[in-house]
Short mmCIF file of C-alpha atoms in Angstrom, two decimals:
data_model
loop_
_atom_site.label_atom_id
_atom_site.label_comp_id
_atom_site.label_asym_id
_atom_site.label_seq_id
_atom_site.Cartn_x
_atom_site.Cartn_y
_atom_site.Cartn_z
CA UNK A 1 38.40 112.74 104.99
CA UNK A 2 39.53 114.38 101.78
CA UNK A 3 37.06 116.61 100.05
CA UNK A 4 38.20 117.71 96.62
CA UNK A 5 37.12 121.12 95.47
CA UNK A 6 35.65 122.23 98.77
CA UNK A 7 37.09 123.68 101.94
CA UNK A 8 36.76 121.54 105.00
CA UNK A 9 37.10 123.28 108.36
CA UNK A 10 38.92 121.16 110.95
CA UNK A 11 39.22 123.69 113.78
CA UNK A 12 35.99 125.65 113.98
CA UNK A 13 37.11 128.09 116.69
CA UNK A 14 40.03 129.35 114.62
CA UNK A 15 38.62 128.42 111.20
CA UNK A 16 41.55 126.30 110.11
CA UNK A 17 41.01 124.15 107.03
CA UNK A 18 42.07 120.58 106.37
CA UNK A 19 44.30 121.85 103.60
CA UNK A 20 46.17 124.17 105.99
CA UNK A 21 46.67 121.33 108.47
CA UNK A 22 47.97 118.99 105.78
CA UNK A 23 50.33 121.68 104.51
CA UNK A 24 51.75 122.09 108.04
CA UNK A 25 52.17 118.32 108.50
CA UNK A 26 53.88 118.00 105.13
CA UNK A 27 56.31 120.81 105.97
CA UNK A 28 57.48 118.95 109.05
CA UNK A 29 55.01 119.67 111.86
CA UNK A 30 54.43 116.09 112.97
CA UNK A 31 52.77 116.47 116.39
CA UNK A 32 49.52 117.99 117.65
CA UNK A 33 51.46 120.69 119.48
CA UNK A 34 53.50 121.78 116.48
CA UNK A 35 50.49 121.68 114.12
CA UNK A 36 48.71 123.92 116.62
CA UNK A 37 51.62 126.33 116.79
CA UNK A 38 51.95 126.47 113.03
CA UNK A 39 48.26 126.84 112.15
CA UNK A 40 46.41 128.02 115.33
CA UNK A 41 44.21 124.89 115.17
CA UNK A 42 43.29 124.21 118.79
CA UNK A 43 44.16 127.69 120.05
CA UNK A 44 40.56 128.88 120.26
CA UNK A 45 37.86 128.95 122.89
CA UNK A 46 37.44 125.15 123.06
CA UNK A 47 41.22 124.50 123.18
CA UNK A 48 41.15 121.64 120.68
CA UNK A 49 38.41 119.53 122.18
CA UNK A 50 37.04 118.52 118.80
CA UNK A 51 39.81 119.23 116.33
CA UNK A 52 42.66 117.50 118.13
CA UNK A 53 41.21 114.07 117.36
CA UNK A 54 40.67 115.09 113.73
CA UNK A 55 44.24 116.35 113.49
CA UNK A 56 45.55 113.13 115.03
CA UNK A 57 43.74 111.24 112.29
CA UNK A 58 45.31 113.45 109.64
CA UNK A 59 48.73 112.89 111.22
CA UNK A 60 48.36 109.11 111.09
CA UNK A 61 47.01 109.33 107.54
CA UNK A 62 50.21 111.21 106.65
CA UNK A 63 52.31 108.39 108.07
CA UNK A 64 53.05 109.63 111.59
CA UNK A 65 53.23 106.80 114.11
CA UNK A 66 50.12 106.42 116.25
CA UNK A 67 51.82 107.06 119.57
CA UNK A 68 53.18 110.39 118.39
CA UNK A 69 50.05 111.37 116.46
CA UNK A 70 47.82 110.91 119.50
CA UNK A 71 50.17 112.52 122.05
CA UNK A 72 47.84 115.14 123.55
CA UNK A 73 48.67 118.81 123.86
CA UNK A 74 49.18 120.03 127.40
CA UNK A 75 46.00 121.10 129.21
CA UNK A 76 46.39 124.39 131.02
CA UNK A 77 44.47 126.57 133.40
CA UNK A 78 41.60 127.52 133.20
CA UNK A 79 40.54 124.44 131.10
CA UNK A 80 37.29 126.15 130.10
CA UNK A 81 36.86 129.87 129.36
CA UNK A 82 36.22 131.85 132.54
CA UNK A 83 35.81 135.59 133.04
CA UNK A 84 39.01 137.31 134.14
CA UNK A 85 37.09 138.66 137.14
CA UNK A 86 36.75 135.06 138.37
CA UNK A 87 40.48 134.91 139.13
CA UNK A 88 40.73 138.29 140.82
CA UNK A 89 42.25 138.55 144.26
CA UNK A 90 42.34 141.45 146.70
CA UNK A 91 42.64 145.16 146.02
CA UNK A 92 45.16 146.37 143.42
CA UNK A 93 48.62 146.28 144.93
CA UNK A 94 47.76 143.48 147.36
CA UNK A 95 50.22 140.63 147.17
CA UNK B 1 79.49 106.56 115.99
CA UNK B 2 78.24 108.96 113.33
CA UNK B 3 80.57 111.48 111.78
CA UNK B 4 81.06 114.54 113.97
CA UNK B 5 79.06 117.63 113.21
CA UNK B 6 80.67 120.93 112.30
CA UNK B 7 78.32 122.52 114.82
CA UNK B 8 75.77 121.44 117.38
CA UNK B 9 73.29 124.10 118.51
CA UNK B 10 71.58 123.60 121.87
CA UNK B 11 68.12 125.16 122.28
CA UNK B 12 65.24 125.32 119.80
CA UNK B 13 64.03 128.85 120.45
CA UNK B 14 64.39 132.02 118.38
CA UNK B 15 68.17 132.12 118.63
CA UNK B 16 68.88 128.39 118.32
CA UNK B 17 66.66 128.12 115.24
CA UNK B 18 68.17 131.24 113.65
CA UNK B 19 71.77 130.23 114.35
CA UNK B 20 71.17 126.67 113.11
CA UNK B 21 69.54 128.03 109.96
CA UNK B 22 72.39 130.37 109.06
CA UNK B 23 75.07 127.79 109.93
CA UNK B 24 73.45 125.22 107.63
CA UNK B 25 73.05 127.82 104.90
CA UNK B 26 76.77 128.61 105.27
CA UNK B 27 77.50 124.98 104.44
CA UNK B 28 78.19 123.73 107.97
CA UNK B 29 76.98 120.26 108.90
CA UNK B 30 74.71 121.33 111.76
CA UNK B 31 72.53 119.60 114.35
CA UNK B 32 69.92 121.47 116.41
CA UNK B 33 68.94 119.93 119.74
CA UNK B 34 65.82 120.88 121.69
CA UNK B 35 64.92 119.44 125.08
CA UNK B 36 61.18 119.48 124.36
CA UNK B 37 59.62 120.79 121.16
CA UNK B 38 60.66 123.75 119.06
CA UNK B 39 59.47 126.90 120.85
CA UNK B 40 58.58 125.06 124.07
CA UNK B 41 60.55 127.48 126.25
CA UNK B 42 60.48 131.24 126.61
CA UNK B 43 60.43 131.87 122.83
CA UNK B 44 57.07 130.15 122.44
CA UNK B 45 55.73 132.10 125.40
CA UNK B 46 56.73 135.38 123.85
CA UNK B 47 54.23 137.82 122.29
CA UNK B 48 56.14 138.17 119.00
CA UNK B 49 56.91 141.83 119.43
CA UNK B 50 59.76 143.19 117.34
CA UNK B 51 60.79 145.43 120.21
CA UNK B 52 63.21 148.23 119.35
CA UNK B 53 62.84 150.86 122.04
CA UNK B 54 64.16 148.90 125.02
CA UNK B 55 67.71 148.15 123.89
CA UNK B 56 70.71 149.19 125.94
CA UNK B 57 73.02 151.87 124.52
CA UNK B 58 76.14 150.74 122.69
CA UNK B 59 76.41 147.51 120.76
CA UNK B 60 72.95 146.29 121.87
CA UNK B 61 71.40 149.33 120.27
CA UNK B 62 73.37 148.83 117.04
CA UNK B 63 72.39 145.15 116.89
CA UNK B 64 68.76 146.07 117.50
CA UNK B 65 68.74 148.65 114.71
CA UNK B 66 70.42 146.21 112.30
CA UNK B 67 68.11 143.43 113.47
CA UNK B 68 65.05 145.60 112.87
CA UNK B 69 66.12 146.22 109.27
CA UNK B 70 66.77 142.53 108.77
CA UNK B 71 63.59 141.16 110.31
CA UNK B 72 61.46 143.42 108.13
CA UNK B 73 62.93 141.86 105.00
CA UNK B 74 63.14 138.31 106.33
CA UNK B 75 59.89 137.18 104.69
CA UNK B 76 61.53 137.86 101.33
CA UNK B 77 64.91 136.40 102.32
CA UNK B 78 63.50 133.11 103.62
CA UNK B 79 60.46 133.11 101.29
CA UNK B 80 58.10 132.61 104.19
CA UNK B 81 55.06 134.20 105.81
CA UNK B 82 55.64 135.60 109.30
CA UNK B 83 52.46 137.72 109.58
CA UNK B 84 54.75 140.71 110.06
CA UNK B 85 52.95 144.00 110.69
CA UNK B 86 53.93 147.47 111.85
CA UNK B 87 52.66 148.33 115.30
CA UNK B 88 53.57 151.00 117.81
CA UNK B 89 54.95 150.32 121.25
CA UNK B 90 54.02 152.40 124.29
CA UNK B 91 56.08 152.27 127.47
CA UNK B 92 53.93 153.64 130.28
CA UNK B 93 55.33 155.77 133.09
CA UNK B 94 53.55 155.45 136.41
CA UNK B 95 55.49 158.23 138.14
CA UNK B 96 57.33 161.47 137.40
CA UNK B 97 60.61 159.67 138.02
CA UNK B 98 59.77 157.01 135.43
CA UNK B 99 58.76 159.72 132.95
CA UNK B 100 62.11 161.42 133.50
CA UNK B 101 63.78 158.07 132.86
CA UNK B 102 61.88 157.71 129.57
CA UNK B 103 62.76 161.29 128.62
CA UNK B 104 66.48 160.80 129.11
CA UNK B 105 66.30 157.43 127.35
CA UNK B 106 64.62 159.11 124.37
CA UNK B 107 67.39 161.72 124.19
CA UNK B 108 70.03 159.00 124.31
CA UNK B 109 68.31 156.93 121.60
CA UNK B 110 67.91 159.95 119.37
CA UNK B 111 71.71 160.33 119.29
CA UNK B 112 71.92 156.73 118.09
CA UNK B 113 69.39 157.28 115.35
CA UNK B 114 66.19 155.97 116.95
CA UNK B 115 63.30 158.37 117.23
CA UNK B 116 61.08 158.00 120.30
CA UNK B 117 58.08 160.25 120.88
CA UNK B 118 57.09 161.31 124.37
CA UNK B 119 53.39 161.45 125.17
CA UNK B 120 51.77 163.26 128.08
CA UNK B 121 48.72 161.77 129.73
CA UNK B 122 46.27 163.46 127.38
CA UNK B 123 48.15 162.31 124.26
CA UNK B 124 48.34 158.82 125.76
CA UNK B 125 44.58 158.79 126.26
CA UNK B 126 44.07 159.74 122.61
CA UNK B 127 46.55 157.10 121.43
CA UNK B 128 44.98 154.30 123.47
CA UNK B 129 41.34 155.26 124.16
CA UNK B 130 40.52 152.08 126.11
CA UNK B 131 43.39 152.62 128.54
CA UNK B 132 42.47 154.14 131.89
CA UNK B 133 45.21 156.77 132.29
CA UNK B 134 44.42 157.64 135.89
CA UNK B 135 47.63 157.37 137.86
CA UNK B 136 49.81 157.36 134.72
CA UNK B 137 52.09 160.28 133.89
CA UNK B 138 52.77 159.61 130.22
CA UNK B 139 54.53 157.24 127.86
CA UNK B 140 57.21 156.90 125.24
CA UNK B 141 56.17 155.76 121.79
CA UNK B 142 58.13 154.00 119.11
CA UNK B 143 57.01 152.58 115.79
CA UNK B 144 58.09 148.95 115.63
CA UNK B 145 56.63 145.62 114.57
CA UNK B 146 55.04 142.37 115.55
CA UNK B 147 55.08 138.91 113.98
CA UNK B 148 54.03 135.33 114.64
CA UNK B 149 56.88 133.92 116.71
CA UNK B 150 56.14 130.27 115.87
CA UNK B 151 56.14 131.05 112.17
CA UNK B 152 59.51 132.74 112.66
CA UNK B 153 61.02 129.66 114.31
CA UNK B 154 59.53 127.30 111.71
CA UNK B 155 60.78 129.57 108.91
CA UNK B 156 64.32 129.31 110.27
CA UNK B 157 63.91 125.53 110.55
CA UNK B 158 62.54 125.17 107.04
CA UNK B 159 65.31 127.40 105.68
CA UNK B 160 67.89 125.35 107.56
CA UNK B 161 66.59 121.89 106.69
CA UNK B 162 66.59 122.81 103.00
CA UNK B 163 70.34 123.38 103.46
CA UNK B 164 70.86 120.09 105.28
CA UNK B 165 70.18 121.08 108.91
CA UNK B 166 69.27 118.16 111.16
CA UNK B 167 66.85 118.75 114.04
CA UNK B 168 66.26 116.51 117.05
CA UNK B 169 63.48 117.35 119.48
CA UNK B 170 62.82 115.80 122.91
CA UNK B 171 66.56 115.53 123.25
CA UNK B 172 67.93 116.83 126.51
CA UNK B 173 71.56 117.87 126.79
CA UNK B 174 72.99 116.68 130.11
CA UNK B 175 76.51 118.08 129.85
CA UNK B 176 79.13 119.70 127.69
CA UNK B 177 82.01 117.41 126.84
CA UNK B 178 85.37 118.87 127.72
CA UNK B 179 88.57 117.44 126.26
CA UNK B 180 91.86 119.09 127.25
CA UNK B 181 90.08 122.35 128.08
CA UNK B 182 88.22 122.37 124.80
CA UNK B 183 84.49 121.80 124.28
CA UNK B 184 84.17 118.92 121.82
CA UNK B 185 80.43 118.34 121.86
CA UNK B 186 77.60 117.39 124.17
CA UNK B 187 76.37 114.37 126.08
CA UNK B 188 72.62 113.77 126.00
CA UNK B 189 70.52 112.67 128.97
CA UNK B 190 70.23 109.30 127.19
CA UNK B 191 74.02 108.93 127.44
CA UNK B 192 74.56 109.43 123.72
CA UNK B 193 77.59 111.50 122.83
CA UNK B 194 77.45 114.02 120.01
CA UNK B 195 80.80 115.27 118.80
CA UNK B 196 81.01 118.68 117.16
CA UNK B 197 83.67 121.15 116.11
CA UNK B 198 81.62 123.98 117.58
CA UNK B 199 79.02 123.85 120.34
CA UNK B 200 76.61 126.78 120.44
CA UNK B 201 74.48 127.29 123.54
CA UNK B 202 71.25 129.15 122.80
CA UNK B 203 69.66 127.55 125.80
CA UNK B 204 68.24 130.53 127.71
CA UNK B 205 67.78 129.80 131.40
CA UNK B 206 69.57 126.45 130.99
CA UNK B 207 72.79 128.09 129.81
CA UNK B 208 74.12 128.89 133.26
CA UNK B 209 73.86 125.38 134.76
CA UNK B 210 75.32 123.76 131.61
CA UNK B 211 78.29 126.13 131.61
CA UNK B 212 78.88 126.02 135.33
CA UNK B 213 79.36 122.25 135.23
CA UNK B 214 82.01 122.86 132.55
CA UNK B 215 83.83 125.45 134.65
CA UNK B 216 82.41 128.60 133.11
CA UNK B 217 80.40 131.24 134.98
CA UNK B 218 77.78 132.75 132.67
CA UNK B 219 75.56 135.32 134.41
CA UNK B 220 72.30 134.45 132.64
CA UNK B 221 69.54 134.45 135.25
CA UNK B 222 65.81 134.14 134.72
CA UNK B 223 62.54 135.43 136.11
CA UNK B 224 59.23 133.64 136.06
CA UNK B 225 56.89 135.10 133.47
CA UNK B 226 53.24 134.19 133.16
CA UNK B 227 50.55 135.10 130.66
CA UNK B 228 46.87 134.73 129.91
CA UNK B 229 45.30 134.72 126.48
CA UNK B 230 41.70 135.89 126.23
CA UNK B 231 38.94 135.07 123.77
CA UNK B 232 39.15 137.06 120.52
CA UNK B 233 37.45 140.45 120.62
CA UNK B 234 37.05 143.41 118.25
CA UNK B 235 40.09 145.71 117.88
CA UNK B 236 40.71 147.06 121.37
CA UNK B 237 44.40 147.90 121.69
CA UNK B 238 46.32 150.02 119.19
CA UNK B 239 49.79 149.32 120.60
CA UNK B 240 51.96 146.91 122.47
CA UNK B 241 51.95 148.21 126.04
CA UNK B 242 54.60 147.66 128.67
CA UNK B 243 55.62 149.44 131.84
CA UNK B 244 58.62 151.71 132.36
CA UNK B 245 59.10 149.98 135.70
CA UNK B 246 59.98 146.81 133.75
CA UNK B 247 63.31 148.27 132.67
CA UNK B 248 64.26 149.39 136.14
CA UNK B 249 62.80 146.51 138.11
CA UNK B 250 61.85 143.25 136.47
CA UNK B 251 65.05 142.62 134.55
CA UNK B 252 68.16 143.68 136.32
CA UNK B 253 67.48 143.36 140.00
CA UNK B 254 67.33 140.23 142.03
CA UNK B 255 64.02 139.89 143.84
CA UNK B 256 62.46 142.05 141.16
CA UNK B 257 59.00 143.58 141.25
CA UNK B 258 56.18 142.44 138.98
CA UNK B 259 55.64 144.16 135.66
CA UNK B 260 52.61 144.02 133.36
CA UNK B 261 52.50 144.02 129.54
CA UNK B 262 49.78 143.41 126.97
CA UNK B 263 49.04 143.33 123.28
CA UNK B 264 46.36 142.12 120.88
CA UNK B 265 46.94 139.44 118.25
CA UNK B 266 45.76 139.87 114.64
CA UNK B 267 43.09 137.25 115.47
CA UNK B 268 41.77 139.53 118.24
CA UNK B 269 42.96 137.68 121.35
CA UNK B 270 44.46 139.81 124.08
CA UNK B 271 47.78 138.67 125.52
CA UNK B 272 48.18 139.70 129.14
CA UNK B 273 51.56 139.05 130.70
CA UNK B 274 53.48 139.63 133.86
CA UNK B 275 57.07 138.97 134.88
CA UNK B 276 58.01 138.55 138.49
CA UNK B 277 60.62 136.86 140.64
CA UNK B 278 63.60 134.65 139.92
CA UNK B 279 62.87 130.93 140.19
CA UNK B 280 65.02 128.15 141.66
CA UNK B 281 68.64 127.91 140.38
CA UNK B 282 67.74 124.86 138.33
CA UNK B 283 65.05 125.89 135.81
CA UNK B 284 64.06 122.22 135.45
CA UNK B 285 62.47 122.32 138.89
CA UNK B 286 60.82 125.71 138.38
CA UNK B 287 57.04 125.32 138.83
CA UNK B 288 55.19 125.21 135.54
CA UNK B 289 51.71 125.75 136.97
CA UNK B 290 49.90 129.06 136.77
CA UNK B 291 50.22 130.75 140.14
CA UNK B 292 47.59 132.43 142.25
CA UNK B 293 49.93 135.39 142.60
CA UNK B 294 49.85 135.96 138.83
CA UNK B 295 46.10 135.42 138.57
CA UNK B 296 45.70 138.20 141.09
CA UNK B 297 48.43 140.33 139.56
CA UNK B 298 47.22 140.18 135.97
CA UNK B 299 43.54 140.49 136.89
CA UNK B 300 44.46 143.45 139.14
CA UNK B 301 46.43 145.17 136.38
CA UNK B 302 43.54 144.73 133.95
CA UNK B 303 41.08 146.08 136.51
CA UNK B 304 43.28 149.12 136.93
CA UNK B 305 44.20 149.86 133.30
CA UNK B 306 41.30 148.34 131.34
CA UNK B 307 38.19 148.37 133.55
CA UNK B 308 35.98 147.70 130.50
CA UNK B 309 37.53 144.21 130.16
CA UNK B 310 36.15 142.98 133.46
CA UNK B 311 33.92 140.38 131.81
CA UNK B 312 36.39 139.10 129.21
CA UNK B 313 37.00 135.36 129.16
CA UNK B 314 40.48 133.91 129.52
CA UNK B 315 41.01 130.67 127.60
CA UNK B 316 44.57 129.61 128.43
CA UNK B 317 47.53 130.53 130.58
CA UNK B 318 51.22 129.72 130.49
CA UNK B 319 54.37 130.00 132.56
CA UNK B 320 57.94 130.34 131.41
CA UNK B 321 61.48 131.05 132.56
CA UNK B 322 62.40 134.37 130.97
CA UNK B 323 66.19 134.80 130.80
CA UNK B 324 68.01 138.05 131.54
CA UNK B 325 71.40 139.27 132.68
CA UNK B 326 72.01 141.79 135.43
CA UNK B 327 74.13 143.88 133.07
CA UNK B 328 71.19 143.74 130.60
CA UNK B 329 73.78 142.76 127.98
CA UNK B 330 73.51 139.31 126.40
CA UNK B 331 76.03 136.53 126.93
CA UNK B 332 76.73 136.53 123.20
CA UNK B 333 80.00 135.62 121.58
CA UNK B 334 82.93 133.22 121.91
CA UNK B 335 82.93 131.92 125.49
CA UNK B 336 86.67 132.07 125.99
CA UNK B 337 86.66 128.28 126.01
CA UNK B 338 87.70 126.76 122.69
CA UNK B 339 84.83 125.22 120.77
CA UNK B 340 82.08 126.89 122.82
CA UNK B 341 80.02 129.83 121.61
CA UNK B 342 77.21 131.42 123.65
CA UNK B 343 74.00 133.16 122.58
CA UNK B 344 71.77 133.61 125.63
CA UNK B 345 70.28 136.22 127.93
CA UNK B 346 69.06 138.61 125.23
CA UNK B 347 66.64 141.35 126.18
CA UNK B 348 64.57 141.64 122.99
CA UNK B 349 64.60 138.33 121.20
CA UNK B 350 62.56 138.52 118.01
CA UNK B 351 64.25 141.63 116.69
CA UNK B 352 67.72 140.21 117.30
CA UNK B 353 67.18 136.59 116.23
CA UNK B 354 68.10 136.81 112.55
CA UNK B 355 71.03 139.17 112.96
CA UNK B 356 72.45 137.05 115.79
CA UNK B 357 72.04 133.95 113.61
CA UNK B 358 73.97 135.61 110.82
CA UNK B 359 76.73 136.97 113.07
CA UNK B 360 77.20 133.60 114.76
CA UNK B 361 77.39 131.72 111.47
CA UNK B 362 79.87 134.27 110.15
CA UNK B 363 82.01 133.98 113.24
CA UNK B 364 82.07 130.17 113.22
CA UNK B 365 82.88 130.17 109.50
CA UNK B 366 85.88 132.38 110.20
CA UNK B 367 84.57 135.43 108.37
CA UNK B 368 85.87 138.76 109.65
CA UNK B 369 83.30 139.98 112.19
CA UNK B 370 81.44 143.26 111.67
CA UNK B 371 80.80 143.49 115.39
CA UNK B 372 83.16 143.56 118.36
CA UNK B 373 81.47 141.22 120.82
CA UNK B 374 83.95 141.73 123.68
CA UNK B 375 81.46 144.15 125.27
CA UNK B 376 79.16 141.15 125.77
CA UNK B 377 81.70 138.41 126.49
CA UNK B 378 83.58 140.32 129.22
CA UNK B 379 80.95 139.10 131.71
CA UNK B 380 81.77 135.41 131.01
CA UNK B 381 84.41 134.13 133.44
CA UNK B 382 85.91 130.87 134.63
CA UNK B 383 84.23 129.47 137.75
CA UNK B 384 86.24 130.54 140.77
CA UNK B 385 87.70 127.70 142.75
CA UNK B 386 86.28 127.52 146.27
#
């Protein structure tokens, strides 16, 4: 996957490059979750749908064991972007 | 068994990482234990605000002022990037009584060297044009800062590991080990025993149950806090916004009311948060799923204060156990039990993390303390026999 002399975007939502991911892995971030927290890769609108597999590959390429490299980040509500108005309840002050 | 550590630090959040970093840099053989991953608890759920205007008078205020100085120079000290930026904080008053509270707080802070500005509704509208000020009386303003909380924790870790710090994640502490009334280390959930000269608990909501089992009553409680992050949008908020009711209600009273806060990240995402009620005594069984109550609460607050955001997309939510003490003073200092030092229940975490790390390392290295922590440790007591 290396691409000398050019920038390769791994996470398109947050525009995180391969180089930034590798730098994070090499400074000790050895899981999908910690790479995300260090670089924002996977924090965008698609929540890592595409880039998490790419990052797992980079992790294994850097010597992280497969089980750890492919351990998925936690999925959380709302799974796909939804308008805030879609989760509204009653009138303000209603509990 | 491996050689005992000089210090074992329990909890990989802001305080655990900072304390472990400064201990290692002071030459102590240090191990940091985290039950999940670094920043998995309330620190990673935090908005990264370097909050200075909400400290209690007295030592808390002094620590906050010293912490504010320190955190602003930390990028140089640790040679790291924290995305630190100056940003103002607005505390919104929803009633005349809350405005009076802010006014007297401002007068008190002024005496201690912190300048707060008071804004009436019109000034508030000018300061935050997208905020719907209907129903608000005014606000207090303070210039403070914001940084990337994960980068802060990783900077402490990187600084510590360069000095020999060992870090173990996914490592749950089951109990403190007591030998002749002295804390001599910890036992992990796996059964493994880790011996240490000093045990430091920076374990937030988990501090109370760990200490209680060892015979120590530490009044660190927690409330459930939930947040949404939205898609990135153009600059929308100028400040970090929180509610005056937070200081009187959310932290400090059992059965507390909900309280809303929000800010915008440098990337443009809005962070919308709400604190509410205490959870079960054991934070391990506290529900981790986003609640309907908070969906309604946060969406309702946005509808009230930011009607123009009605169509904004939310992309993720989270839930955490946000520690506090009823006294609003942290359980910070020597526990009264030999070998056990506590650093939990802080009100504003980011601003205090580095200074607390330094003070703790100094204390455990036997350096003469610059701070008299008895004000904080007086609330730590032995468990009363039934």
